[in-house]
PDB file of C-alpha atoms in Angstrom:
ATOM      1  CA  MET I 727       5.820 -15.738   7.735  1.00  0.00           C
ATOM      2  CA  SER I 728       8.374 -13.146   7.063  1.00  0.00           C
ATOM      3  CA  TRP I 729       7.314  -9.778   5.940  1.00  0.00           C
ATOM      4  CA  GLN I 730       8.967 -10.313   2.587  1.00  0.00           C
ATOM      5  CA  ALA I 731       6.743 -13.591   2.293  1.00  0.00           C
ATOM      6  CA  TYR I 732       3.827 -11.252   2.856  1.00  0.00           C
ATOM      7  CA  VAL I 733       4.826  -9.159   0.121  1.00  0.00           C
ATOM      8  CA  ASP I 734       5.919 -12.002  -2.245  1.00  0.00           C
ATOM      9  CA  ASP I 735       2.932 -14.321  -1.497  1.00  0.00           C
ATOM     10  CA  GLN I 736       0.219 -12.358  -0.427  1.00  0.00           C
ATOM     11  CA  LEU I 737       0.573  -9.111  -2.457  1.00  0.00           C
ATOM     12  CA  VAL I 738       2.548  -9.811  -5.755  1.00  0.00           C
ATOM     13  CA  GLY I 739       1.583 -13.234  -5.910  1.00  0.00           C
ATOM     14  CA  ALA I 740      -1.986 -12.320  -5.613  1.00  0.00           C
ATOM     15  CA  GLY I 741      -1.856 -10.250  -8.818  1.00  0.00           C
ATOM     16  CA  LEU I 742      -0.540  -6.880  -7.707  1.00  0.00           C
ATOM     17  CA  GLN I 743       2.263  -5.440  -9.804  1.00  0.00           C
ATOM     18  CA  GLN I 744       4.461  -4.322  -6.817  1.00  0.00           C
ATOM     19  CA  GLY I 745       3.945  -4.330  -3.124  1.00  0.00           C
ATOM     20  CA  VAL I 746       5.807  -2.939  -0.199  1.00  0.00           C
ATOM     21  CA  ILE I 747       5.215  -3.076   3.541  1.00  0.00           C
ATOM     22  CA  ILE I 748       6.556   0.057   5.522  1.00  0.00           C
ATOM     23  CA  GLY I 749       6.586   0.864   9.415  1.00  0.00           C
ATOM     24  CA  LEU I 750       4.890   3.809  10.548  1.00  0.00           C
ATOM     25  CA  ASP I 751       8.014   5.644  10.484  1.00  0.00           C
ATOM     26  CA  GLY I 752       7.945   5.455   6.444  1.00  0.00           C
ATOM     27  CA  ASN I 753      10.978   3.036   6.482  1.00  0.00           C
ATOM     28  CA  PRO I 754      10.341  -0.038   4.401  1.00  0.00           C
ATOM     29  CA  TRP I 755      10.208  -3.416   5.999  1.00  0.00           C
ATOM     30  CA  ALA I 756       9.725  -5.582   2.724  1.00  0.00           C
ATOM     31  CA  THR I 757       9.547  -4.728  -0.872  1.00  0.00           C
ATOM     32  CA  SER I 758       8.914  -6.628  -3.939  1.00  0.00           C
ATOM     33  CA  LYS I 759      11.859  -7.080  -6.189  1.00  0.00           C
ATOM     34  CA  GLY I 760      12.769  -4.124  -8.387  1.00  0.00           C
ATOM     35  CA  PHE I 761      10.589  -1.694  -6.356  1.00  0.00           C
ATOM     36  CA  ALA I 762      11.503   0.968  -3.798  1.00  0.00           C
ATOM     37  CA  LEU I 763      10.134   3.957  -2.358  1.00  0.00           C
ATOM     38  CA  LYS I 764      12.165   7.115  -2.937  1.00  0.00           C
ATOM     39  CA  ALA I 765      13.465   9.289  -0.114  1.00  0.00           C
ATOM     40  CA  GLY I 766      10.461  10.747   2.048  1.00  0.00           C
ATOM     41  CA  GLU I 767       7.737   8.960   0.088  1.00  0.00           C
ATOM     42  CA  GLY I 768       6.902   6.554   2.990  1.00  0.00           C
ATOM     43  CA  ALA I 769       6.802   9.187   5.499  1.00  0.00           C
ATOM     44  CA  LYS I 770       4.212  11.174   3.065  1.00  0.00           C
ATOM     45  CA  VAL I 771       1.986   8.169   2.845  1.00  0.00           C
ATOM     46  CA  VAL I 772       1.916   7.564   6.624  1.00  0.00           C
ATOM     47  CA  LYS I 773       1.056  11.375   6.871  1.00  0.00           C
ATOM     48  CA  GLY I 774      -1.822  10.965   4.651  1.00  0.00           C
ATOM     49  CA  PHE I 775      -3.508   8.971   7.145  1.00  0.00           C
ATOM     50  CA  SER I 776      -3.727  11.453   9.633  1.00  0.00           C
ATOM     51  CA  ASP I 777      -3.904  14.278   7.394  1.00  0.00           C
ATOM     52  CA  PRO I 778      -6.055  13.215   4.257  1.00  0.00           C
ATOM     53  CA  ALA I 779      -6.645  16.529   3.049  1.00  0.00           C
ATOM     54  CA  SER I 780      -2.791  16.671   2.017  1.00  0.00           C
ATOM     55  CA  VAL I 781      -3.007  13.446  -0.004  1.00  0.00           C
ATOM     56  CA  LEU I 782      -6.293  14.384  -1.580  1.00  0.00           C
ATOM     57  CA  GLY I 783      -4.992  17.651  -2.681  1.00  0.00           C
ATOM     58  CA  GLY I 784      -1.541  16.895  -3.557  1.00  0.00           C
ATOM     59  CA  GLY I 785      -1.621  13.367  -4.900  1.00  0.00           C
ATOM     60  CA  LEU I 786       0.438  10.655  -3.627  1.00  0.00           C
ATOM     61  CA  LEU I 787       3.735   9.736  -4.850  1.00  0.00           C
ATOM     62  CA  ILE I 788       4.937   6.094  -5.134  1.00  0.00           C
ATOM     63  CA  SER I 789       8.367   5.262  -6.622  1.00  0.00           C
ATOM     64  CA  GLY I 790       8.616   8.688  -8.305  1.00  0.00           C
ATOM     65  CA  ASN I 791       5.094   8.137 -10.094  1.00  0.00           C
ATOM     66  CA  LYS I 792       2.330  10.529  -9.046  1.00  0.00           C
ATOM     67  CA  TYR I 793      -1.039   9.138  -8.343  1.00  0.00           C
ATOM     68  CA  LEU I 794      -4.368  11.365  -7.986  1.00  0.00           C
ATOM     69  CA  ALA I 795      -5.789  10.231  -4.589  1.00  0.00           C
ATOM     70  CA  ILE I 796      -9.550   9.385  -4.789  1.00  0.00           C
ATOM     71  CA  LYS I 797     -10.151   8.068  -1.261  1.00  0.00           C
ATOM     72  CA  ALA I 798      -8.152   9.030   2.047  1.00  0.00           C
ATOM     73  CA  ASP I 799      -9.180   8.426   5.461  1.00  0.00           C
ATOM     74  CA  PRO I 800      -7.500   7.196   8.813  1.00  0.00           C
ATOM     75  CA  ARG I 801      -7.430   3.367   7.495  1.00  0.00           C
ATOM     76  CA  SER I 802      -7.120   3.326   3.573  1.00  0.00           C
ATOM     77  CA  ILE I 803      -5.876   5.658   0.840  1.00  0.00           C
ATOM     78  CA  TYR I 804      -6.885   4.631  -2.781  1.00  0.00           C
ATOM     79  CA  ALA I 805      -5.174   6.637  -5.669  1.00  0.00           C
ATOM     80  CA  LYS I 806      -5.204   6.154  -9.481  1.00  0.00           C
ATOM     81  CA  LYS I 807      -3.003   6.759 -12.408  1.00  0.00           C
ATOM     82  CA  GLY I 808      -4.432   5.636 -16.016  1.00  0.00           C
ATOM     83  CA  ALA I 809      -5.704   2.393 -15.846  1.00  0.00           C
ATOM     84  CA  GLY I 810      -3.584   1.417 -12.698  1.00  0.00           C
ATOM     85  CA  GLY I 811      -3.286   2.796  -9.226  1.00  0.00           C
ATOM     86  CA  VAL I 812      -2.182   2.216  -5.674  1.00  0.00           C
ATOM     87  CA  VAL I 813      -3.793   1.127  -2.590  1.00  0.00           C
ATOM     88  CA  ALA I 814      -2.378   1.885   0.836  1.00  0.00           C
ATOM     89  CA  VAL I 815      -3.739   0.504   4.367  1.00  0.00           C
ATOM     90  CA  LYS I 816      -2.781   1.206   7.818  1.00  0.00           C
ATOM     91  CA  THR I 817      -2.530  -1.214  10.605  1.00  0.00           C
ATOM     92  CA  GLY I 818      -1.415  -0.892  14.043  1.00  0.00           C
ATOM     93  CA  SER I 819       2.310  -0.819  13.290  1.00  0.00           C
ATOM     94  CA  ALA I 820       2.695  -0.830   9.488  1.00  0.00           C
ATOM     95  CA  VAL I 821       1.342   0.322   6.116  1.00  0.00           C
ATOM     96  CA  ILE I 822       0.631  -2.277   3.402  1.00  0.00           C
ATOM     97  CA  ILE I 823       1.146  -0.696  -0.041  1.00  0.00           C
ATOM     98  CA  GLY I 824       0.105  -2.330  -3.397  1.00  0.00           C
ATOM     99  CA  VAL I 825       0.551  -0.977  -6.835  1.00  0.00           C
ATOM    100  CA  TYR I 826      -1.657  -2.550  -9.678  1.00  0.00           C
ATOM    101  CA  ASN I 827      -1.729  -2.018 -13.416  1.00  0.00           C
ATOM    102  CA  GLU I 828      -4.342  -2.631 -16.085  1.00  0.00           C
ATOM    103  CA  THR I 829      -4.207  -6.487 -15.682  1.00  0.00           C
ATOM    104  CA  ILE I 830      -6.347  -6.101 -12.212  1.00  0.00           C
ATOM    105  CA  GLN I 831      -9.419  -4.437 -11.551  1.00  0.00           C
ATOM    106  CA  PRO I 832      -9.197  -1.810  -8.898  1.00  0.00           C
ATOM    107  CA  GLY I 833     -11.584  -3.361  -6.835  1.00  0.00           C
ATOM    108  CA  GLN I 834      -9.631  -6.789  -6.800  1.00  0.00           C
ATOM    109  CA  ALA I 835      -6.400  -4.724  -5.988  1.00  0.00           C
ATOM    110  CA  THR I 836      -8.279  -3.124  -3.253  1.00  0.00           C
ATOM    111  CA  THR I 837      -9.483  -6.413  -1.720  1.00  0.00           C
ATOM    112  CA  ILE I 838      -6.019  -8.086  -1.637  1.00  0.00           C
ATOM    113  CA  VAL I 839      -4.360  -5.095   0.160  1.00  0.00           C
ATOM    114  CA  GLU I 840      -7.359  -4.876   2.441  1.00  0.00           C
ATOM    115  CA  ARG I 841      -7.702  -8.452   3.333  1.00  0.00           C
ATOM    116  CA  LEU I 842      -3.912  -8.491   4.211  1.00  0.00           C
ATOM    117  CA  ALA I 843      -4.325  -5.648   6.563  1.00  0.00           C
ATOM    118  CA  ASP I 844      -7.173  -7.198   8.239  1.00  0.00           C
ATOM    119  CA  TYR I 845      -5.425 -10.306   9.081  1.00  0.00           C
ATOM    120  CA  LEU I 846      -2.177  -8.434  10.302  1.00  0.00           C
ATOM    121  CA  ILE I 847      -4.355  -6.349  12.641  1.00  0.00           C
ATOM    122  CA  GLU I 848      -6.092  -9.449  13.850  1.00  0.00           C
ATOM    123  CA  ASN I 849      -2.592 -10.715  14.739  1.00  0.00           C
ATOM    124  CA  GLY I 850      -1.580  -7.809  16.522  1.00  0.00           C
ATOM    125  CA  TYR I 851       0.342  -5.729  13.898  1.00  0.00           C
TER     126      TYR I 851
END
């Protein structure tokens, strides 16, 4: 399966509003249609896994939108904005980022992204 197929089928196809997979350098590998990280946003997300305090204190910028981080650790970052939010999960070589809106529950969005990350980790990514 291509990286684009993971975004289209496993993230957006599962109910998320937008999705992106980035490398550990912060550069995108695949994004959902009409969605893009702004310059430097990917690198800041990646940094948040090694420095969770930076995300918890300063929030998370995704596609120019600021989200309030509610959880950050070396594996996962969860952030909220209104009824929507962002889930970012780090694997061995990538970060999966899913954006959700009010049409999906935060727990369901978390499960979608975390399961894809588990699958990629099990398969060496």
